[in-house]
């Protein structure tokens, strides 16, 4: 198979339809290889990105793959001909195999109890799927609801302000990522990334995620996708239990001995509790499982503080962002809604940055505790909303926190969320402020040209009093700098909605070279909550990496 990168297609040649794009890229690939289009086999996209550096000449850049009817000998001959023309730099032969799930184990250690995976976010789902396909029959527990019921619970909260602390935007099948647009780009490198994308596509996500440089699924599609992944786990021999959470962990003697689980029947409300003997637990609890971190601290599981970030959500009109990034090409159906990514490093030594940017999206109520307002963002698959939003955050470093309590970051998050709840006046109404007023350190009293999308409504005022001064001062200094990088970002009537506190975990559950806890044999911390990932892709890849380690551990264990 031949792979060709750097194939540029002017936007003017496209109309936003799949048929037109396929025809254009086939002709472009044929020209690049000096062959006729009918000499090419099936052409597949490996990557598609947008180059908008020249606003008057926006181009799409493709990496394409094709096979020739003559097979590898014909492909090598073609490559030699290109080399003689000194045109082979972006053309190479590639194999067709991508990394797959671990191979099945020889033994299933039934006498040691089930392998328990705690949390059905992306790390837990992909870990459990891998373990199930390895024949290990994992038990995946999730404190929240299945995706369909969870969606109804979230809508009920948005409409009434009633919060279910066990099932919400943070907790439930799919984890927090289910209601945050489903962005799949990542700054990390892993051999598992292609496998993750393919699994999502097999579960019902759009095929374009396999080649888009900035793929996303959409919060309207993700519930169905994660439901299908649960079905894959069960079909492979795993068990998935919703409304079931970890309430105790027996690690006596430095090894996992048992877990205590509390289950609730969502129809009857009947609660049962059971102790499950086991020797292996994968902890994929997510960054908001504060009770789990408290339990780990009580049981002496080694943890450490880590840097995390807090701030607000910022909203602009999506049309303004499109014009700023795409110029005259804004609105072209082949481009879609424009995303941005901004970071500013300040003379103070601190930095501010955009996070989880949602083109054509909505600010959401992401609370998981009574009396605390939390914001996040999401987009639907079509990204057709009127506003763009992103987190606008600054780091909280371990040295910013008082004392030596490993859970001090959680306490700071909670204090900011409670301050936001009070500033909003209750009912999960969020405090909001216009950018111009925020920059001049004065409260806002009314909306401008950007209508806030937060579903519980906003109370105009001063968001800065809900956050530490080093956060607000950093964001206040960064916004004008960001406005110089992205025209209109510092628009005076852009909306700030507070607070965003759950971008990442404030603690890390320390693990060693075997990926197990450094202090507890048989405990594998994984994903965002444990401090080893920062988004859907990195969390899923970490889950697969840990699954490989668990499979190896089971295979090598003489008792297995």
Coordinates of C-alpha atoms in Angstrom, one line a residue:
X1 CA 0.0 0.0 0.0
X2 CA 1.2 3.5 -0.9
X3 CA 0.7 6.4 1.4
X4 CA 1.1 10.0 0.2
X5 CA 1.1 13.0 2.5
X6 CA 0.9 16.7 1.9
X7 CA -1.7 16.6 -1.0
X8 CA -3.2 20.1 -1.1
X9 CA -6.6 20.8 -2.5
X10 CA -7.9 24.4 -2.8
X11 CA -11.1 25.0 -1.0
X12 CA -12.6 26.4 -4.3
X13 CA -12.6 22.8 -5.7
X14 CA -14.9 21.5 -3.0
X15 CA -18.6 21.9 -2.2
X16 CA -18.9 20.2 1.2
X17 CA -20.2 16.9 -0.3
X18 CA -18.6 13.5 0.2
X19 CA -18.9 12.6 -3.5
X20 CA -17.1 15.8 -4.7
X21 CA -14.3 15.4 -2.2
X22 CA -13.7 11.8 -3.2
X23 CA -13.5 12.7 -6.9
X24 CA -11.2 15.6 -6.2
X25 CA -8.7 13.7 -4.0
X26 CA -8.6 10.8 -6.4
X27 CA -7.5 13.2 -9.2
X28 CA -5.1 15.0 -7.0
X29 CA -3.5 11.7 -5.9
X30 CA -3.2 10.5 -9.5
X31 CA -1.4 13.7 -10.5
X32 CA 1.0 13.4 -7.6
X33 CA 1.8 9.8 -8.6
X34 CA 1.9 10.6 -12.3
X35 CA -0.7 8.0 -13.2
X36 CA -4.3 8.0 -14.5
X37 CA -7.1 8.1 -11.9
X38 CA -8.4 4.7 -13.2
X39 CA -5.0 3.1 -12.5
X40 CA -5.5 3.7 -8.8
X41 CA -7.2 1.2 -6.5
X42 CA -9.5 2.3 -3.7
X43 CA -8.4 5.7 -2.2
X44 CA -8.7 6.1 1.5
X45 CA -8.1 9.2 3.7
X46 CA -5.7 8.8 6.5
X47 CA -5.7 12.4 7.5
X48 CA -7.5 15.6 6.5
X49 CA -6.6 19.1 7.9
X50 CA -7.2 22.7 7.1
X51 CA -4.5 25.3 6.3
X52 CA -6.0 28.7 6.8
X53 CA -2.8 30.7 7.3
X54 CA -3.6 32.6 4.0
X55 CA -7.1 33.7 4.5
X56 CA -7.6 34.3 0.7
X57 CA -6.3 30.8 -0.2
X58 CA -7.6 28.3 2.3
X59 CA -6.6 24.8 1.4
X60 CA -7.3 21.3 2.7
X61 CA -4.3 19.0 3.2
X62 CA -4.7 15.2 2.8
X63 CA -2.7 12.1 3.6
X64 CA -4.1 9.4 1.3
X65 CA -3.6 5.7 0.8
X66 CA -4.1 3.5 -2.2
X67 CA -3.2 0.0 -3.4
X68 CA -2.3 -0.8 -7.0
X69 CA -3.7 -3.8 -8.8
X70 CA -0.1 -5.1 -9.3
X71 CA 0.5 -5.2 -5.5
X72 CA 3.7 -4.4 -3.8
X73 CA 6.0 -5.0 -6.8
X74 CA 4.1 -2.5 -8.8
X75 CA 4.1 0.0 -5.9
X76 CA 7.9 -0.4 -5.5
X77 CA 8.4 0.2 -9.2
X78 CA 6.3 3.4 -8.9
X79 CA 8.2 4.6 -5.9
X80 CA 11.5 4.0 -7.8
X81 CA 10.2 6.1 -10.7
X82 CA 9.3 8.9 -8.4
X83 CA 12.7 8.8 -6.7
X84 CA 14.4 9.2 -10.1
X85 CA 12.3 12.3 -10.5
X86 CA 13.3 13.4 -7.0
X87 CA 9.6 13.4 -6.0
X88 CA 9.4 10.6 -3.5
X89 CA 9.8 12.6 -0.3
X90 CA 6.1 12.4 0.7
X91 CA 5.4 9.0 -0.7
X92 CA 6.1 5.7 1.1
X93 CA 5.1 2.1 1.3
X94 CA 3.1 1.2 4.4
X95 CA 1.6 -2.0 5.9
X96 CA -2.1 -2.4 6.6
X97 CA -2.0 -3.7 10.1
X98 CA -2.9 -1.4 13.1
X99 CA -2.4 -2.3 16.7
X100 CA -5.2 -4.5 18.0
X101 CA -6.5 -5.6 21.4
X102 CA -4.3 -7.9 23.5
X103 CA -4.4 -11.6 22.5
X104 CA -6.5 -13.9 24.6
X105 CA -5.0 -15.3 27.8
X106 CA -4.3 -19.0 28.4
X107 CA -6.0 -18.9 31.9
X108 CA -8.9 -17.2 33.5
X109 CA -8.2 -16.9 37.3
X110 CA -11.8 -17.5 38.6
X111 CA -10.5 -18.6 42.0
X112 CA -9.0 -15.0 42.5
X113 CA -12.3 -13.3 42.0
X114 CA -13.2 -11.0 39.1
X115 CA -11.0 -8.3 37.7
X116 CA -13.0 -5.2 38.8
X117 CA -12.9 -2.1 36.7
X118 CA -14.2 1.0 38.6
X119 CA -15.7 3.6 36.3
X120 CA -17.2 3.4 32.8
X121 CA -15.6 6.5 31.3
X122 CA -13.3 6.1 28.3
X123 CA -10.4 4.7 30.3
X124 CA -12.7 2.1 32.0
X125 CA -14.7 1.2 28.9
X126 CA -11.6 0.5 26.7
X127 CA -9.8 -1.3 29.5
X128 CA -12.8 -3.5 30.2
X129 CA -13.4 -4.2 26.5
X130 CA -9.7 -5.2 26.1
X131 CA -9.9 -7.5 29.2
X132 CA -13.1 -9.0 28.0
X133 CA -11.7 -9.8 24.6
X134 CA -8.7 -11.3 26.3
X135 CA -11.1 -13.8 28.0
X136 CA -10.8 -12.4 31.5
X137 CA -14.5 -11.6 32.1
X138 CA -14.1 -8.3 33.9
X139 CA -16.7 -6.7 36.1
X140 CA -17.2 -3.1 35.1
X141 CA -19.0 -1.0 37.6
X142 CA -20.4 2.5 37.1
X143 CA -22.0 4.7 39.8
X144 CA -24.2 6.5 37.3
X145 CA -26.8 5.4 34.8
X146 CA -26.6 3.8 31.4
X147 CA -26.3 6.4 28.6
X148 CA -30.0 6.5 27.7
X149 CA -31.3 7.0 31.3
X150 CA -28.4 9.4 32.0
X151 CA -29.4 11.6 29.1
X152 CA -32.9 11.9 30.6
X153 CA -31.4 12.7 34.0
X154 CA -29.2 15.5 32.6
X155 CA -32.2 17.0 30.7
X156 CA -34.2 16.9 33.9
X157 CA -31.5 18.8 35.8
X158 CA -31.3 21.4 33.1
X159 CA -35.0 21.9 33.2
X160 CA -35.7 21.8 36.9
X161 CA -32.4 22.3 38.8
X162 CA -32.8 19.0 40.5
X163 CA -29.5 17.2 40.8
X164 CA -28.8 13.5 41.0
X165 CA -25.4 13.3 42.7
X166 CA -24.9 9.7 41.4
X167 CA -25.9 10.3 37.7
X168 CA -25.2 13.6 35.9
X169 CA -22.7 15.1 33.4
X170 CA -19.8 13.8 35.4
X171 CA -21.1 10.3 36.3
X172 CA -22.6 7.7 34.1
X173 CA -21.6 5.4 31.2
X174 CA -19.2 7.3 29.0
X175 CA -17.9 9.5 31.8
X176 CA -17.6 13.3 31.5
X177 CA -16.6 13.1 27.9
X178 CA -20.0 12.0 26.8
X179 CA -21.4 15.5 27.3
X180 CA -18.3 17.5 26.2
X181 CA -18.5 17.3 22.4
X182 CA -16.4 14.1 22.1
X183 CA -13.3 15.7 20.8
X184 CA -10.8 13.1 19.8
X185 CA -7.7 15.1 19.0
X186 CA -4.8 14.7 21.4
X187 CA -1.3 16.0 22.0
X188 CA -0.1 12.6 23.1
X189 CA 1.3 9.8 21.0
X190 CA 0.2 6.2 21.4
X191 CA 0.1 3.2 19.1
X192 CA -3.4 2.7 20.4
X193 CA -4.9 5.9 18.9
X194 CA -5.9 4.3 15.6
X195 CA -7.5 1.4 17.5
X196 CA -9.5 3.8 19.7
X197 CA -10.8 5.7 16.6
X198 CA -11.7 2.5 14.8
X199 CA -13.6 1.2 17.9
X200 CA -15.6 4.4 18.1
X201 CA -16.4 4.2 14.4
X202 CA -17.4 0.5 14.7
X203 CA -19.7 1.6 17.6
X204 CA -21.5 4.1 15.5
X205 CA -19.4 7.3 15.3
X206 CA -19.1 9.0 11.9
X207 CA -16.4 7.4 9.7
X208 CA -14.8 10.9 9.3
X209 CA -13.2 10.6 12.7
X210 CA -10.7 8.1 11.1
X211 CA -9.1 10.9 9.0
X212 CA -10.1 14.3 10.4
X213 CA -7.1 16.0 12.0
X214 CA -9.5 17.4 14.7
X215 CA -12.1 14.6 14.9
X216 CA -15.1 14.8 17.1
X217 CA -18.2 12.7 17.6
X218 CA -20.8 15.1 19.2
X219 CA -22.7 14.9 22.4
X220 CA -25.9 13.9 20.5
X221 CA -24.1 10.8 19.0
X222 CA -21.9 9.7 22.0
X223 CA -24.6 8.2 24.1
X224 CA -25.4 5.7 21.4
X225 CA -21.7 5.0 20.7
X226 CA -20.8 4.3 24.4
X227 CA -24.0 2.1 24.6
X228 CA -22.6 0.0 21.7
X229 CA -19.2 -0.3 23.4
X230 CA -21.0 -1.6 26.6
X231 CA -22.7 -4.2 24.4
X232 CA -19.3 -5.2 22.9
X233 CA -18.0 -5.7 26.4
X234 CA -20.9 -7.9 27.4
X235 CA -20.8 -9.9 24.1
X236 CA -17.1 -10.6 24.9
X237 CA -17.9 -12.0 28.3
X238 CA -17.7 -9.0 30.6
X239 CA -20.3 -7.8 33.0
X240 CA -21.4 -4.1 33.3
X241 CA -23.3 -2.9 36.3
X242 CA -24.7 0.7 36.4
X243 CA -25.8 2.4 39.6
X244 CA -23.1 0.5 41.4
X245 CA -20.2 2.3 43.1
X246 CA -17.1 1.5 45.1
X247 CA -17.6 2.3 48.8
X248 CA -14.6 0.4 50.3
X249 CA -11.4 -1.2 49.3
X250 CA -9.5 -3.8 51.3
X251 CA -5.8 -3.4 50.7
X252 CA -4.6 -5.1 53.9
X253 CA -1.1 -6.4 53.6
X254 CA -0.3 -4.2 50.7
X255 CA -2.4 -6.1 48.2
X256 CA -6.0 -5.8 46.9
X257 CA -8.1 -8.3 48.9
X258 CA -11.7 -7.2 48.2
X259 CA -14.0 -4.4 47.2
X260 CA -17.3 -3.4 48.8
X261 CA -19.9 -2.3 46.3
X262 CA -23.2 -0.5 46.8
X263 CA -25.9 -0.9 44.2
X264 CA -29.2 0.9 43.7
X265 CA -32.1 -0.3 41.6
X266 CA -33.1 2.8 39.6
X267 CA -36.7 1.7 39.4
X268 CA -37.4 0.7 43.1
X269 CA -34.6 2.7 44.8
X270 CA -33.6 -0.4 46.8
X271 CA -30.0 -0.3 47.9
X272 CA -27.8 -3.4 48.5
X273 CA -24.2 -3.7 49.6
X274 CA -21.8 -6.6 49.0
X275 CA -18.2 -7.5 49.6
X276 CA -16.6 -8.9 46.5
X277 CA -13.3 -10.8 47.1
X278 CA -10.8 -10.0 44.3
X279 CA -7.1 -9.5 43.7
X280 CA -7.1 -7.1 40.8
X281 CA -8.8 -3.7 40.6
X282 CA -8.5 -1.2 37.8
X283 CA -9.3 2.3 39.2
X284 CA -10.8 4.4 36.3
X285 CA -13.0 6.6 38.6
X286 CA -12.7 9.9 36.7
X287 CA -11.6 13.3 38.0
X288 CA -14.8 14.1 39.9
X289 CA -15.0 10.9 42.1
X290 CA -14.0 12.9 45.2
X291 CA -15.4 10.2 47.6
X292 CA -13.0 7.7 46.0
X293 CA -10.0 9.9 46.5
X294 CA -11.0 10.3 50.1
X295 CA -11.4 6.5 50.5
X296 CA -7.9 6.0 49.0
X297 CA -6.4 8.5 51.4
X298 CA -8.1 6.7 54.3
X299 CA -6.7 3.3 53.1
X300 CA -3.2 4.6 52.7
X301 CA -3.0 4.3 49.0
X302 CA -0.1 6.6 47.8
X303 CA -1.3 9.8 46.1
X304 CA 0.3 13.1 45.3
X305 CA -0.8 16.6 44.4
X306 CA -0.6 17.6 40.8
X307 CA -1.0 20.7 38.7
X308 CA -4.6 21.3 37.6
X309 CA -6.5 24.3 36.1
X310 CA -9.5 26.4 36.9
X311 CA -11.3 29.4 35.3
X312 CA -14.4 30.2 33.4
X313 CA -16.2 29.4 30.1
X314 CA -15.9 32.1 27.5
X315 CA -18.6 32.5 24.7
X316 CA -18.4 34.3 21.3
X317 CA -20.5 34.3 18.3
X318 CA -19.4 31.4 16.1
X319 CA -19.6 33.6 13.0
X320 CA -17.0 36.0 14.5
X321 CA -14.6 33.1 15.2
X322 CA -15.2 31.7 11.6
X323 CA -14.3 35.1 10.1
X324 CA -11.3 35.6 12.3
X325 CA -9.8 32.2 11.4
X326 CA -11.1 31.6 7.8
X327 CA -11.5 35.1 6.4
X328 CA -13.6 35.2 3.2
X329 CA -13.9 31.4 3.3
X330 CA -15.9 31.5 6.5
X331 CA -19.2 29.6 6.1
X332 CA -17.9 27.3 3.4
X333 CA -19.6 23.9 4.1
X334 CA -16.3 22.0 3.5
X335 CA -14.8 23.8 6.6
X336 CA -17.6 23.7 9.1
X337 CA -17.4 25.7 12.4
X338 CA -13.9 26.9 13.1
X339 CA -12.1 25.7 16.3
X340 CA -9.3 27.6 18.0
X341 CA -6.6 26.8 20.5
X342 CA -4.9 29.7 22.4
X343 CA -2.2 29.9 25.1
X344 CA -0.5 32.9 26.6
X345 CA 2.7 32.9 28.8
X346 CA 2.8 36.0 31.0
X347 CA 5.7 37.9 32.6
X348 CA 4.4 36.8 36.0
X349 CA 5.5 33.2 35.1
X350 CA 1.9 32.1 34.9
X351 CA -0.1 31.0 31.8
X352 CA -3.6 31.0 30.6
X353 CA -5.1 28.8 27.9
X354 CA -8.2 27.7 26.1
X355 CA -9.5 24.3 26.9
X356 CA -12.1 21.9 25.4
X357 CA -13.1 24.4 22.8
X358 CA -16.6 23.7 21.4
X359 CA -17.4 25.2 18.0
X360 CA -21.1 25.9 17.5
X361 CA -21.6 24.6 21.0
X362 CA -23.2 25.2 24.4
X363 CA -22.1 25.8 28.0
X364 CA -23.5 23.1 30.2
X365 CA -24.2 22.6 33.9
X366 CA -21.7 20.0 35.0
X367 CA -22.3 19.9 38.7
X368 CA -22.1 16.6 40.6
X369 CA -22.5 17.9 44.2
X370 CA -25.4 19.9 45.8
X371 CA -24.6 23.5 46.3
X372 CA -21.9 23.9 43.8
X373 CA -22.0 25.3 40.2
X374 CA -19.6 23.7 37.7
X375 CA -19.5 24.6 34.0
X376 CA -18.2 22.8 30.9
X377 CA -18.9 22.9 27.2
X378 CA -20.3 20.6 24.5
X379 CA -21.3 20.6 20.8
X380 CA -23.6 18.4 18.8
X381 CA -22.2 16.5 15.8
X382 CA -23.3 19.2 13.4
X383 CA -21.7 22.0 15.5
X384 CA -24.5 24.3 14.3
X385 CA -25.1 26.3 17.5
X386 CA -24.9 30.1 17.4
X387 CA -22.0 30.4 19.9
X388 CA -18.5 29.2 20.2
X389 CA -17.3 28.4 23.7
X390 CA -14.2 27.2 25.5
X391 CA -12.7 26.9 28.9
X392 CA -10.5 29.9 29.7
X393 CA -8.2 28.5 32.4
X394 CA -5.1 29.1 34.4
X395 CA -3.0 26.6 36.3
X396 CA -3.1 25.9 40.0
X397 CA 0.3 24.5 41.1
X398 CA 0.8 22.3 44.1
X399 CA 2.7 25.1 45.8
X400 CA -0.3 27.4 45.5
X401 CA -2.2 25.1 47.9
X402 CA -1.9 25.4 51.7
X403 CA -0.4 22.8 54.0
X404 CA 0.4 19.3 53.0
X405 CA -3.0 17.8 52.6
X406 CA -3.0 15.7 49.3
X407 CA -6.7 16.6 48.9
X408 CA -6.2 20.3 49.2
X409 CA -6.9 20.8 45.5
X410 CA -10.3 19.1 45.8
X411 CA -11.1 21.4 48.7
X412 CA -10.2 24.5 46.6
X413 CA -12.4 23.3 43.7
X414 CA -15.3 22.7 46.0
X415 CA -14.9 26.2 47.6
X416 CA -15.0 27.9 44.2
X417 CA -18.0 25.9 43.1
X418 CA -19.9 26.8 46.3
X419 CA -19.0 30.4 45.8
X420 CA -20.4 30.3 42.3
X421 CA -23.6 28.7 43.5
X422 CA -24.0 31.5 46.0
X423 CA -23.2 34.2 43.4
X424 CA -25.8 32.7 41.1
X425 CA -28.5 32.8 43.8
X426 CA -29.1 29.1 44.0
X427 CA -30.9 26.6 41.7
X428 CA -27.6 26.0 39.8
X429 CA -27.9 29.4 38.2
X430 CA -24.4 30.5 37.2
X431 CA -22.6 33.8 37.7
X432 CA -21.7 35.6 34.5
X433 CA -19.9 38.7 33.4
X434 CA -19.1 40.5 30.1
X435 CA -15.4 40.5 29.1
X436 CA -15.2 44.3 29.0
X437 CA -16.5 44.5 32.5
X438 CA -14.2 41.8 33.7
X439 CA -11.2 43.5 32.2
X440 CA -12.1 46.7 34.1
X441 CA -12.9 44.9 37.3
X442 CA -16.5 45.9 37.5
X443 CA -19.7 43.8 37.7
X444 CA -22.0 43.3 34.8
X445 CA -25.7 44.0 34.9
X446 CA -27.1 42.9 31.4
X447 CA -26.4 40.8 28.3
X448 CA -24.7 42.3 25.3
X449 CA -24.5 40.9 21.7
X450 CA -23.7 37.4 22.8
X451 CA -26.5 35.5 24.5
X452 CA -25.2 33.0 27.1
X453 CA -26.2 29.4 26.5
X454 CA -25.9 28.0 30.0
X455 CA -29.1 26.0 30.5
X456 CA -30.0 27.0 34.1
X457 CA -29.7 30.7 33.3
X458 CA -27.1 33.2 34.5
X459 CA -26.9 35.9 37.2
X460 CA -25.0 39.0 36.0
X461 CA -22.3 40.1 38.4
X462 CA -18.6 39.5 39.0
X463 CA -17.1 36.0 38.4
X464 CA -13.7 37.0 39.8
X465 CA -15.0 36.7 43.4
X466 CA -15.5 33.0 42.8
X467 CA -11.9 32.2 42.0
X468 CA -8.5 32.7 43.6
X469 CA -6.9 36.1 42.8
X470 CA -4.0 34.4 41.0
X471 CA -6.4 32.8 38.6
X472 CA -8.5 35.9 37.8
X473 CA -5.4 38.1 37.5
X474 CA -3.8 35.7 35.1
X475 CA -6.9 35.5 32.9
X476 CA -7.4 39.2 33.0
X477 CA -3.8 39.8 31.8
X478 CA -4.2 37.0 29.1
X479 CA -7.4 38.1 27.4
X480 CA -6.0 41.1 25.6
X481 CA -3.0 39.0 24.4
X482 CA -5.3 36.4 23.1
X483 CA -7.3 39.1 21.3
X484 CA -4.1 40.0 19.5
X485 CA -3.7 36.3 18.4
X486 CA -7.4 35.8 17.5
X487 CA -9.2 38.9 16.4
X488 CA -12.3 39.6 18.5
X489 CA -11.4 37.2 21.3
X490 CA -11.4 40.2 23.7
X491 CA -14.7 41.5 22.3
X492 CA -16.2 43.5 25.2
X493 CA -19.6 41.8 25.2
X494 CA -18.3 38.2 25.0
X495 CA -19.6 36.3 28.0
X496 CA -17.7 34.7 30.9
X497 CA -19.6 32.1 32.8
X498 CA -18.3 30.6 36.0
X499 CA -16.8 28.4 37.2
X500 CA -14.9 25.8 35.4
X501 CA -13.1 23.6 37.9
X502 CA -13.1 20.1 36.6
X503 CA -10.7 20.3 33.6
X504 CA -8.4 17.7 35.2
X505 CA -7.8 15.8 38.5
X506 CA -6.0 17.7 41.3
X507 CA -4.4 14.5 42.5
X508 CA -2.4 11.6 41.0
X509 CA -2.7 8.1 42.3
X510 CA 0.9 7.2 42.1
X511 CA 1.9 4.2 40.0
X512 CA 5.1 2.5 39.1
X513 CA 6.8 0.9 36.1
X514 CA 4.3 -2.0 36.1
X515 CA 1.5 0.6 36.0
X516 CA 0.3 -0.7 39.4
X517 CA 0.0 1.5 42.5
X518 CA 3.4 2.0 44.0
X519 CA 2.0 0.9 47.4
X520 CA -0.7 -1.6 46.6
X521 CA -0.2 -4.8 44.6
X522 CA -3.1 -5.5 42.3
X523 CA -4.4 -1.9 42.0
X524 CA -4.0 -0.2 38.6
X525 CA -4.8 3.5 38.6
X526 CA -5.8 4.6 35.1
X527 CA -7.1 7.6 33.1
X528 CA -7.9 11.2 33.9
X529 CA -9.1 10.7 37.4
X530 CA -5.9 8.9 38.4
X531 CA -3.8 11.7 36.8
X532 CA -2.6 9.9 33.7
X533 CA -4.7 11.4 30.9
X534 CA -6.2 14.6 29.7
X535 CA -9.1 13.8 27.3
X536 CA -10.9 11.1 25.6
X537 CA -8.1 9.8 23.4
X538 CA -5.4 9.8 26.1
X539 CA -7.8 8.2 28.6
X540 CA -8.8 5.4 26.2
X541 CA -5.2 4.8 25.3
X542 CA -4.2 4.6 28.9
X543 CA -7.0 2.2 29.6
X544 CA -5.7 -0.1 26.8
X545 CA -2.1 0.2 28.0
X546 CA -3.2 -0.8 31.5
X547 CA -5.3 -3.7 30.1
X548 CA -2.1 -5.0 28.5
X549 CA -0.3 -4.8 31.8
X550 CA -3.1 -6.6 33.6
X551 CA -3.2 -9.4 30.9
X552 CA 0.6 -9.8 31.3
X553 CA 0.2 -9.9 35.1
X554 CA -2.5 -12.6 34.9
X555 CA -0.5 -14.6 32.3
X556 CA 2.7 -14.5 34.4
X557 CA 1.0 -15.2 37.8
X558 CA 1.7 -18.8 38.7
X559 CA -1.6 -18.9 40.7
X560 CA -3.6 -18.0 37.6

